[in-house]
Amino acid sequence: MKYRVLVSDPLAEEGIDILKEFCDVDVNTGLTENQLVDIIGDYDALLVRSGTEVTAQVIDAGDKLKFIGRAGAGVDNIDTEAATRRGIIVANAPEGNTLAATEHTMAMMLSLARNIPQATASLKKGEWKRSKFMGVELNDKVLGVMGFGRIGREVAKRAQAMQMKCIAYDPFITKERAASLGVEMVPLDELFRRADVITVHTPLIKETRHVINTESIATMKDGVRLINCARGGIIDEEALAEAVASGKVAGAALDVFESEPPAGSPLLDTDKVIVTPHLGASTVEAQKNVAVSVANQCISVLEGGSAKYVVNAPMIPAEQQAVVEPYAMLAQKMGRLLIQLTEGRLESLEITYGGEAAELPNTKFVTRVILKGMLDPILQAPVNMVNAEFVAKERGIRMSETTTEEAQGFKNIISIAAKTDRMTESVSGSVSGPDHARIVSIGGYMTDLTPTGHVVISRHTDKPGVIGKAATILGRANVNIAGMQVGRHKPGEEALMVLTVDSVVPADAMDEIKKIDGIHTAKHAEI
Ligand SMILES: NC(=O)C1=CN([C@@H]2O[C@H](COP(=O)(O)OP(=O)(O)OC[C@H]3O[C@@H](n4cnc5c(N)ncnc54)[C@H](O)[C@@H]3O)[C@@H](O)[C@H]2O)C=CC1
Ligand SMILES: O=C(O)C(=O)COP(=O)(O)O
């Protein structure tokens, strides 16, 4: 059956064409939330731009939904937490419109400095007012860039070409990185104090909401100019309107608004503020880029693969794949085995990465794989790389992740210790090559087990006859034993037996094994 994809905002034809090769595509724009809720249950994927609010209600109604794609950068119109809870991958196309937004910012800055939109409107009205539209030069002025990500950096590069002095604030970018581009990183209050023009390029998050407000504007230079081509709400619009009216702010250029469209905003009534209707990404080139990117990611996810720009799950970058993948495969098997060996309600998990495993670039990814391996068999709802951690947290499972140089005689080791309300159990494994991994201990007993197929694992008193009786029972049940290992600490004490078998062990045979004199516990597991 073909997958069904709903496109609820205008998407470039190039993207739609890619989707149509693999999916049934419906383009249905301008839907209300209720209309979307009514139809979303029929679709496997939803593709949007900034025009669709993908709320928790929409997501919860998307019974078949596996992928939400954002043909652009900002995902603030998507309830990613709700998607994560439901195991839906959210991905964006953050690179495709960087240059479009950058060039729009430059256009806004130049228009603001030289009053181009106002002068155009005036001349078209039949006026010829040359002195009214006296401008300022950008040459030698200080540009303050708040948010030094993709767009912020490209804006700075272009501003430097116009001989502006660029300073930037971004708590997540190092001074060295900025210095390599000739940009001085400064604290935010210094940026506000020193800049002649301030342009914001951050996401709208708690920390950036109304960061430009009455108080911060008061610390800026008289006659400062402000630009927002990022997200409405980073600048407090009421404070801006007042500061423009008082003359503190000489002018502002806005592409985005707290509410879009910004009907009734006083910012639309003043000539000192120039505006565009969220056009930052609106170039032919950018729209083609983002549509193609998100369409390809959508198909990849629907076909069981991964997406390049997942917003709500850790993915392994291509360059780390070869190193991380063997550990991830082992980890999932270890998780699966461990959950089958435990009884009771899972309370905590301690995961230790030792030796070379501690150096992995992405232990968080491997930890999620362990969780998926453990939780998938026991939960009704699908557990995947998107929601594994969330599901564990929701179920109150305490998690700890430790790294250590110690690898217990192996080059690398992953150990998982699980505690339930009834018992503790542990499993360790080691990777010895791209396709070669072993379970090296269970419950503290050494083993050497290829993590695949069916096993019977039992604890028994180390005395003659116990193993033979178990083998006889399996033989009678027509279960072939492919391998056997016994681990013990001291002769005569408790021992652990691992039997690899070629097929499922019938429940009555397992019951018989559990009743053998000397057997303490016995479990059948499929790894
Ligand atoms: N007007 C439009 O049509 C478009 C708007 N955008 C918006 O532009 C903004 C920037 O986009 P990109 O550069 O692609 O994103 P990005 O993720 O590459 O850069 C954002 C930067 O903001 C920084 N940041 C986060 N919190 C911060 C804080 N509290 N203070 C200062 N910096 C902080 C991050 O470290 C990051 O470097 C986003 O809000 C995006 O949605 C993007 C494309 C088109
Ligand atoms: O990519 C972004 O963050 C944008 O704001 C672009 O929005 P749009 O796709 O033009 O609705």
XYZ file of C-alpha atoms and ligand atoms in Angstrom:
582
model
C 0.000 0.000 0.000
C 1.253 3.469 -0.887
C 1.999 5.927 1.892
C -0.208 9.011 2.135
C 1.360 12.434 2.660
C -0.454 15.657 3.486
C 1.187 18.935 2.479
C -0.583 21.714 4.371
C 1.481 24.768 3.340
C 2.704 25.838 -0.107
C 5.615 23.607 -1.090
C 7.727 23.932 -4.249
C 6.746 21.578 -7.088
C 10.201 19.984 -7.089
C 9.448 18.542 -3.637
C 5.935 17.439 -4.529
C 7.268 15.626 -7.605
C 9.728 13.635 -5.474
C 6.977 12.688 -3.035
C 4.621 11.618 -5.814
C 7.065 8.985 -7.025
C 6.579 7.052 -3.785
C 3.440 8.350 -2.099
C -0.084 9.594 -2.618
C 0.191 13.327 -1.993
C -2.606 15.698 -1.035
C -1.858 19.423 -1.039
C -4.435 21.089 1.153
C -3.452 24.524 2.437
C -5.223 26.950 4.745
C -6.795 24.281 6.980
C -8.005 25.221 10.450
C -6.812 23.168 13.418
C -10.157 21.333 13.569
C -10.090 20.541 9.873
C -6.570 19.203 10.233
C -7.563 17.093 13.241
C -10.436 15.632 11.194
C -8.285 14.421 8.309
C -4.802 13.811 9.743
C -5.684 10.243 10.802
C -5.505 9.178 7.145
C -1.904 10.254 6.653
C 1.532 8.743 7.275
C 3.344 12.081 7.006
C 2.611 15.782 7.270
C 4.730 18.455 5.576
C 4.429 22.102 6.605
C 6.089 25.510 6.489
C 5.391 28.197 9.102
C 1.713 28.564 8.209
C 0.389 25.402 9.883
C 0.199 25.109 13.667
C 0.934 21.455 14.339
C -0.547 21.259 17.828
C -0.687 18.340 20.276
C -4.325 17.795 19.232
C -3.317 17.431 15.599
C -0.494 15.071 16.530
C -2.667 12.967 18.814
C -5.243 12.591 16.031
C -2.528 11.393 13.629
C -2.882 7.673 14.360
C -0.713 6.660 11.407
C 1.634 9.628 11.519
C 5.334 8.717 11.384
C 6.927 11.897 10.097
C 6.380 15.643 10.336
C 8.565 17.633 7.965
C 9.231 21.368 8.168
C 10.235 22.808 4.798
C 12.347 25.485 6.429
C 14.280 26.159 9.636
C 12.032 27.190 12.543
C 9.983 24.431 14.176
C 8.260 26.633 16.739
C 4.922 25.968 15.011
C 5.274 22.237 15.730
C 4.651 20.726 19.166
C 7.807 18.617 19.013
C 7.271 17.337 22.539
C 3.900 15.882 21.588
C 5.500 14.311 18.512
C 8.323 12.856 20.617
C 5.811 11.347 23.028
C 4.135 9.587 20.114
C 7.404 8.464 18.529
C 6.937 10.656 15.462
C 10.086 11.944 13.795
C 10.173 15.699 13.251
C 12.748 16.947 10.755
C 13.447 20.304 9.170
C 15.491 21.709 6.317
C 17.649 24.220 8.150
C 20.239 24.904 5.485
C 18.089 25.377 2.433
C 16.894 28.898 3.203
C 19.900 30.294 5.091
C 21.076 32.453 2.211
C 17.567 33.635 1.376
C 17.050 34.829 4.960
C 20.554 36.322 4.988
C 19.989 38.289 1.801
C 16.595 39.439 3.061
C 18.272 40.723 6.223
C 20.830 42.632 4.141
C 18.041 44.053 1.978
C 16.175 45.137 5.107
C 19.273 46.737 6.616
C 20.051 48.736 3.479
C 16.395 49.691 3.002
C 16.242 50.843 6.610
C 19.407 52.907 6.325
C 18.276 54.597 3.100
C 14.459 54.710 3.576
C 13.911 52.929 0.295
C 10.370 51.582 0.878
C 9.136 54.929 2.239
C 10.774 56.882 -0.590
C 9.312 54.507 -3.162
C 5.820 54.966 -1.729
C 6.254 58.751 -1.604
C 7.477 59.063 -5.177
C 4.698 56.820 -6.431
C 2.248 59.172 -4.754
C 3.667 61.927 -6.997
C 5.943 63.522 -4.366
C 9.613 64.442 -4.845
C 10.895 64.814 -1.273
C 14.671 64.457 -1.347
C 15.482 65.913 2.061
C 12.781 63.955 3.886
C 14.538 60.709 3.105
C 18.044 61.570 4.252
C 19.720 58.282 5.153
C 22.765 57.018 7.052
C 25.777 55.053 5.822
C 26.466 51.561 7.101
C 30.179 51.913 6.422
C 32.121 51.931 9.728
C 28.984 51.352 11.786
C 28.865 48.632 14.448
C 26.530 45.739 13.655
C 25.439 43.683 16.665
C 24.444 40.144 15.669
C 22.433 38.343 18.316
C 22.525 34.627 17.516
C 25.609 33.604 15.570
C 24.233 30.503 13.848
C 23.887 29.862 10.133
C 22.132 33.086 9.239
C 23.885 35.296 11.805
C 27.276 34.240 10.464
C 26.348 34.790 6.810
C 24.946 38.223 7.668
C 28.189 39.125 9.443
C 30.268 38.052 6.437
C 28.277 40.303 4.124
C 28.237 43.211 6.557
C 32.022 43.010 6.795
C 32.188 43.331 3.017
C 30.394 46.664 3.515
C 33.087 47.678 6.035
C 30.830 47.331 9.066
C 32.425 46.303 12.357
C 30.650 43.141 13.553
C 30.178 42.100 17.153
C 28.097 39.093 18.156
C 26.445 37.424 21.117
C 25.770 33.686 21.170
C 26.261 31.622 24.331
C 26.814 28.455 22.302
C 29.529 29.652 19.924
C 33.134 29.990 21.032
C 35.080 33.249 20.872
C 37.640 31.453 18.681
C 35.010 30.411 16.132
C 33.773 33.994 15.889
C 37.314 35.387 15.797
C 38.117 33.123 12.835
C 35.450 35.088 10.962
C 36.798 38.413 12.199
C 33.884 38.898 14.579
C 34.225 39.873 18.225
C 32.083 37.873 20.674
C 30.749 40.118 23.433
C 28.299 39.800 26.325
C 24.735 40.729 25.430
C 24.679 43.936 27.473
C 27.829 45.102 25.697
C 26.288 44.305 22.320
C 23.250 46.394 23.225
C 25.478 49.297 24.356
C 27.853 49.337 21.385
C 25.807 48.537 18.292
C 24.466 51.061 15.783
C 22.361 48.356 14.166
C 21.167 45.214 15.956
C 19.953 42.176 14.039
C 18.533 39.101 15.774
C 19.032 35.560 14.457
C 18.070 33.214 17.288
C 15.161 30.837 17.635
C 12.245 32.078 19.708
C 12.717 30.276 22.999
C 12.181 31.137 26.659
C 15.604 32.824 26.847
C 15.093 34.960 23.748
C 11.446 35.912 24.188
C 11.245 39.719 24.540
C 15.001 39.917 25.054
C 14.717 43.279 23.313
C 12.356 45.104 25.659
C 11.912 48.502 27.326
C 14.815 47.917 29.734
C 17.290 46.618 27.175
C 16.336 49.299 24.630
C 17.096 51.944 27.288
C 20.711 50.698 27.387
C 21.143 51.002 23.591
C 22.610 53.919 21.652
C 20.222 56.735 20.854
C 19.158 56.301 17.251
C 19.831 52.548 17.178
C 18.240 50.554 14.328
C 16.740 47.122 14.940
C 16.153 44.249 12.535
C 14.163 41.064 13.096
C 14.143 38.520 10.292
C 14.135 35.605 12.773
C 11.005 35.201 14.853
C 8.297 37.534 16.089
C 8.460 37.831 19.866
C 12.235 38.196 20.185
C 11.546 41.940 20.146
C 8.739 43.116 22.432
C 6.553 44.895 19.857
C 4.888 47.218 22.359
C 8.257 48.360 23.717
C 9.523 48.833 20.166
C 6.508 50.938 19.166
C 7.083 53.232 22.157
C 10.832 53.507 21.536
C 10.239 54.354 17.870
C 7.649 56.972 18.830
C 10.056 58.558 21.341
C 12.901 58.590 18.809
C 15.169 56.368 20.956
C 15.043 53.813 18.152
C 15.581 55.505 14.774
C 13.958 52.723 12.834
C 13.191 49.045 12.649
C 12.878 46.426 9.918
C 10.590 43.524 10.647
C 9.890 40.419 8.606
C 8.271 38.503 11.444
C 5.685 39.376 14.079
C 4.360 38.168 17.403
C 1.133 37.375 15.650
C 1.073 36.816 11.883
C -0.443 38.683 10.130
C 0.101 41.558 12.609
C -3.332 43.089 12.181
C -3.807 46.302 14.154
C -0.167 46.609 15.249
C 0.927 50.227 15.857
C 4.176 49.250 14.126
C 2.294 49.296 10.823
C 1.309 52.962 11.327
C 4.763 54.486 11.444
C 7.062 55.236 8.545
C 10.084 54.503 10.712
C 9.297 50.813 10.685
C 9.599 48.912 7.437
C 7.923 45.550 7.126
C 7.637 42.469 4.936
C 5.146 39.609 5.374
C 7.543 36.852 6.544
C 9.404 36.748 3.244
C 12.834 35.729 4.565
C 12.732 32.284 2.986
C 10.735 33.288 -0.058
C 13.136 32.868 -2.926
C 12.760 30.402 -5.765
C 16.087 28.840 -4.835
C 15.359 28.456 -1.119
C 11.900 27.027 -1.671
C 13.269 24.443 -4.071
C 16.045 23.537 -1.586
C 13.781 23.079 1.422
C 11.053 21.235 -0.485
C 13.509 18.743 -1.983
C 15.274 18.245 1.354
C 12.138 17.595 3.324
C 10.580 15.374 0.629
C 13.683 13.169 0.562
C 13.764 12.942 4.351
C 10.067 12.075 4.405
C 10.499 9.184 1.987
C 13.553 7.914 3.806
C 11.691 7.810 7.140
C 8.563 6.202 5.654
C 10.739 3.502 4.147
C 12.253 2.743 7.551
C 15.408 4.830 7.206
C 16.569 7.942 8.991
C 16.320 11.649 8.259
C 19.234 14.028 7.899
C 17.920 16.853 10.051
C 15.929 15.184 12.812
C 14.861 17.735 15.388
C 13.658 15.423 18.138
C 16.021 12.428 18.248
C 19.753 11.905 18.259
C 20.891 10.473 14.948
C 24.364 9.251 14.170
C 26.109 11.677 11.815
C 27.355 9.824 8.722
C 30.996 10.165 9.759
C 30.321 8.460 13.121
C 28.182 5.666 11.712
C 30.922 3.072 11.173
C 32.202 3.439 14.755
C 28.887 3.655 16.582
C 26.807 1.118 14.672
C 28.436 -2.135 15.960
C 27.925 -0.886 19.540
C 24.343 0.094 18.788
C 23.579 -3.359 17.383
C 25.099 -5.073 20.425
C 23.356 -2.665 22.784
C 19.916 -3.393 21.399
C 20.491 -7.154 21.774
C 21.780 -6.671 25.326
C 18.697 -4.632 26.204
C 16.422 -7.308 24.752
C 18.193 -10.103 26.618
C 18.269 -8.248 29.918
C 14.570 -7.434 29.953
C 13.783 -11.115 29.346
C 15.961 -12.142 32.279
C 14.322 -9.778 34.765
C 11.039 -10.009 36.593
C 9.048 -7.212 38.154
C 8.708 -3.518 37.503
C 11.817 -1.883 36.151
C 13.053 0.790 38.574
C 16.515 1.760 37.442
C 19.159 1.176 34.830
C 22.870 1.787 35.207
C 24.745 1.811 31.958
C 28.537 1.840 31.934
C 30.716 2.390 28.911
C 34.246 1.098 29.511
C 37.532 1.266 27.583
C 37.097 2.246 23.930
C 33.318 2.328 24.392
C 33.787 5.291 26.742
C 35.353 7.200 23.869
C 32.353 6.730 21.575
C 31.271 10.047 20.049
C 27.642 9.232 20.715
C 26.978 7.185 23.867
C 23.596 8.910 24.193
C 22.549 7.297 20.932
C 23.664 3.870 22.171
C 21.817 4.400 25.461
C 18.624 5.101 23.539
C 19.136 1.911 21.571
C 19.450 -0.020 24.857
C 16.194 1.530 26.046
C 14.487 0.648 22.810
C 15.731 -2.949 23.147
C 14.432 -3.156 26.702
C 11.140 -1.333 26.394
C 9.967 -2.407 22.956
C 9.090 -5.975 23.992
C 7.158 -4.892 27.097
C 5.158 -1.881 25.949
C 2.093 -1.687 23.753
C 3.092 1.615 22.180
C 5.990 1.490 19.754
C 9.291 2.573 21.268
C 11.771 4.052 18.868
C 14.822 6.286 18.791
C 12.602 9.326 19.090
C 10.671 8.510 22.221
C 12.793 5.897 24.062
C 14.174 8.275 26.682
C 10.838 9.992 27.105
C 9.023 6.680 27.621
C 11.610 5.608 30.226
C 11.234 8.868 32.104
C 7.466 8.707 31.928
C 7.582 5.260 33.523
C 9.764 6.556 36.347
C 12.811 4.487 35.373
C 15.912 6.122 36.845
C 18.816 6.158 34.447
C 22.508 6.648 34.921
C 25.221 6.615 32.308
C 28.881 6.337 33.332
C 32.077 6.165 31.346
C 35.284 4.601 32.627
C 38.687 3.648 31.262
C 38.331 0.200 32.890
C 37.224 -2.483 30.398
C 37.624 -5.682 32.497
C 40.261 -7.178 30.226
C 38.426 -6.342 26.995
C 39.187 -3.517 24.601
C 35.734 -2.146 25.205
C 32.749 -3.072 27.294
C 29.153 -1.993 27.755
C 27.509 -3.060 31.007
C 23.855 -2.687 31.895
C 22.607 -3.273 35.415
C 18.847 -3.360 35.863
C 17.002 -3.138 39.155
C 13.340 -4.064 39.393
C 11.088 -4.145 42.451
C 11.902 -7.872 42.703
C 15.501 -8.401 41.591
C 18.683 -7.111 40.036
C 20.268 -8.465 36.868
C 23.123 -7.401 34.668
C 24.584 -8.043 31.249
C 27.888 -6.975 29.706
C 28.945 -7.083 26.075
C 31.962 -6.265 23.995
C 32.531 -5.425 20.331
C 35.480 -7.094 18.618
C 34.885 -6.069 15.001
C 32.372 -4.482 12.648
C 30.192 -7.631 12.631
C 31.504 -9.267 15.738
C 30.146 -8.754 19.240
C 29.686 -10.994 22.275
C 27.787 -11.036 25.516
C 30.719 -11.481 27.896
C 28.970 -11.729 31.241
C 25.519 -12.274 32.677
C 24.825 -11.539 36.339
C 28.553 -11.306 36.972
C 29.314 -14.775 35.479
C 31.655 -14.885 32.497
C 30.100 -16.110 29.233
C 31.007 -15.949 25.583
C 27.691 -15.717 23.804
C 26.929 -14.605 20.256
C 23.937 -12.315 20.771
C 21.458 -13.909 18.438
C 18.815 -16.617 18.495
C 17.260 -18.555 21.383
C 18.894 -19.215 24.729
C 18.031 -20.887 28.002
C 19.754 -19.239 30.917
C 19.594 -20.778 34.347
C 21.181 -20.450 37.743
C 21.783 -23.681 39.598
C 23.839 -25.250 42.337
C 27.075 -26.509 40.830
C 26.632 -30.271 41.346
C 26.583 -33.331 39.071
C 23.438 -34.168 37.111
C 21.713 -30.788 36.847
C 22.925 -29.924 33.363
C 22.273 -33.448 32.081
C 18.683 -33.364 33.283
C 18.049 -30.020 31.553
C 19.547 -31.395 28.319
C 17.335 -34.479 28.521
C 14.194 -32.354 28.915
C 15.121 -30.222 25.910
C 15.857 -33.356 23.854
C 12.431 -34.766 24.690
C 10.849 -31.470 23.620
C 12.718 -31.784 20.301
C 14.809 -28.669 20.976
C 18.330 -28.989 19.608
C 21.127 -27.631 21.814
C 23.702 -25.792 19.703
C 26.051 -24.769 22.483
C 26.514 -24.813 26.215
C 28.535 -22.762 28.673
C 28.738 -22.818 32.430
C 30.112 -19.968 34.478
C 30.809 -20.215 38.189
C 32.782 -18.392 40.821
C 33.707 -21.393 43.000
C 33.071 -25.154 42.604
C 29.972 -26.297 44.495
C 28.398 -22.843 44.680
C 25.908 -21.174 42.350
C 26.650 -21.469 38.640
C 25.143 -19.913 35.538
C 24.317 -22.083 32.540
C 23.762 -20.675 29.076
C 22.328 -23.066 26.518
C 22.019 -21.812 22.966
C 19.173 -23.657 21.295
C 17.924 -23.800 17.728
C 14.255 -23.107 18.395
C 11.704 -21.780 20.858
C 11.536 -23.839 24.055
C 7.921 -24.885 24.755
C 6.554 -23.472 28.020
C 5.963 -26.925 29.578
C 9.602 -27.898 28.924
C 10.718 -24.661 30.626
C 8.441 -25.478 33.583
C 10.039 -28.914 33.848
C 13.549 -27.414 33.775
C 12.639 -24.968 36.544
C 11.556 -27.917 38.726
C 14.888 -29.794 38.441
C 16.448 -30.220 41.839
C 19.290 -27.703 42.134
C 17.926 -25.214 39.518
C 17.161 -21.837 41.126
C 15.921 -19.892 38.140
C 15.577 -20.648 34.446
C 14.543 -18.396 31.600
C 14.111 -18.776 27.901
C 15.015 -15.677 25.892
C 15.109 -14.746 22.250
C 17.852 -12.248 21.514
N 12.210 35.107 8.235
C 12.296 33.906 7.716
O 11.597 33.564 6.778
C 13.281 32.949 8.265
C 13.548 32.923 9.603
N 14.425 32.017 10.111
C 14.675 32.067 11.546
O 15.963 32.642 11.762
C 16.485 32.167 13.008
C 17.928 31.731 12.851
O 17.994 30.654 11.941
P 19.375 29.872 11.698
O 20.494 30.817 11.673
O 19.147 28.987 10.534
O 19.440 29.009 13.019
P 20.728 28.408 13.754
O 20.237 27.353 14.651
O 21.789 28.084 12.769
O 21.237 29.645 14.647
C 20.590 30.080 15.795
C 21.659 30.531 16.759
O 21.032 31.117 17.906
C 21.859 30.821 19.002
N 21.151 31.021 20.261
C 20.334 30.163 20.928
N 19.919 30.723 22.068
C 20.471 31.945 22.127
C 20.402 32.997 23.072
N 19.682 32.875 24.186
N 21.086 34.125 22.812
C 21.830 34.244 21.684
N 21.941 33.274 20.768
C 21.260 32.139 20.981
C 22.282 29.393 18.768
O 23.438 29.070 19.494
C 22.527 29.394 17.273
O 23.894 29.629 16.996
C 15.525 31.087 13.467
O 14.617 31.637 14.375
C 14.777 30.721 12.199
O 13.532 30.179 12.478
C 15.124 31.147 9.318
C 14.894 31.131 7.975
C 13.928 32.005 7.334
O 12.459 28.635 7.839
C 12.007 29.433 8.658
O 12.282 29.439 9.863
C 11.057 30.444 8.207
O 10.672 31.262 8.997
C 10.531 30.388 6.838
O 9.138 30.333 6.917
P 8.258 29.873 5.669
O 8.717 28.511 5.267
O 8.512 30.873 4.581
O 6.846 29.885 6.137
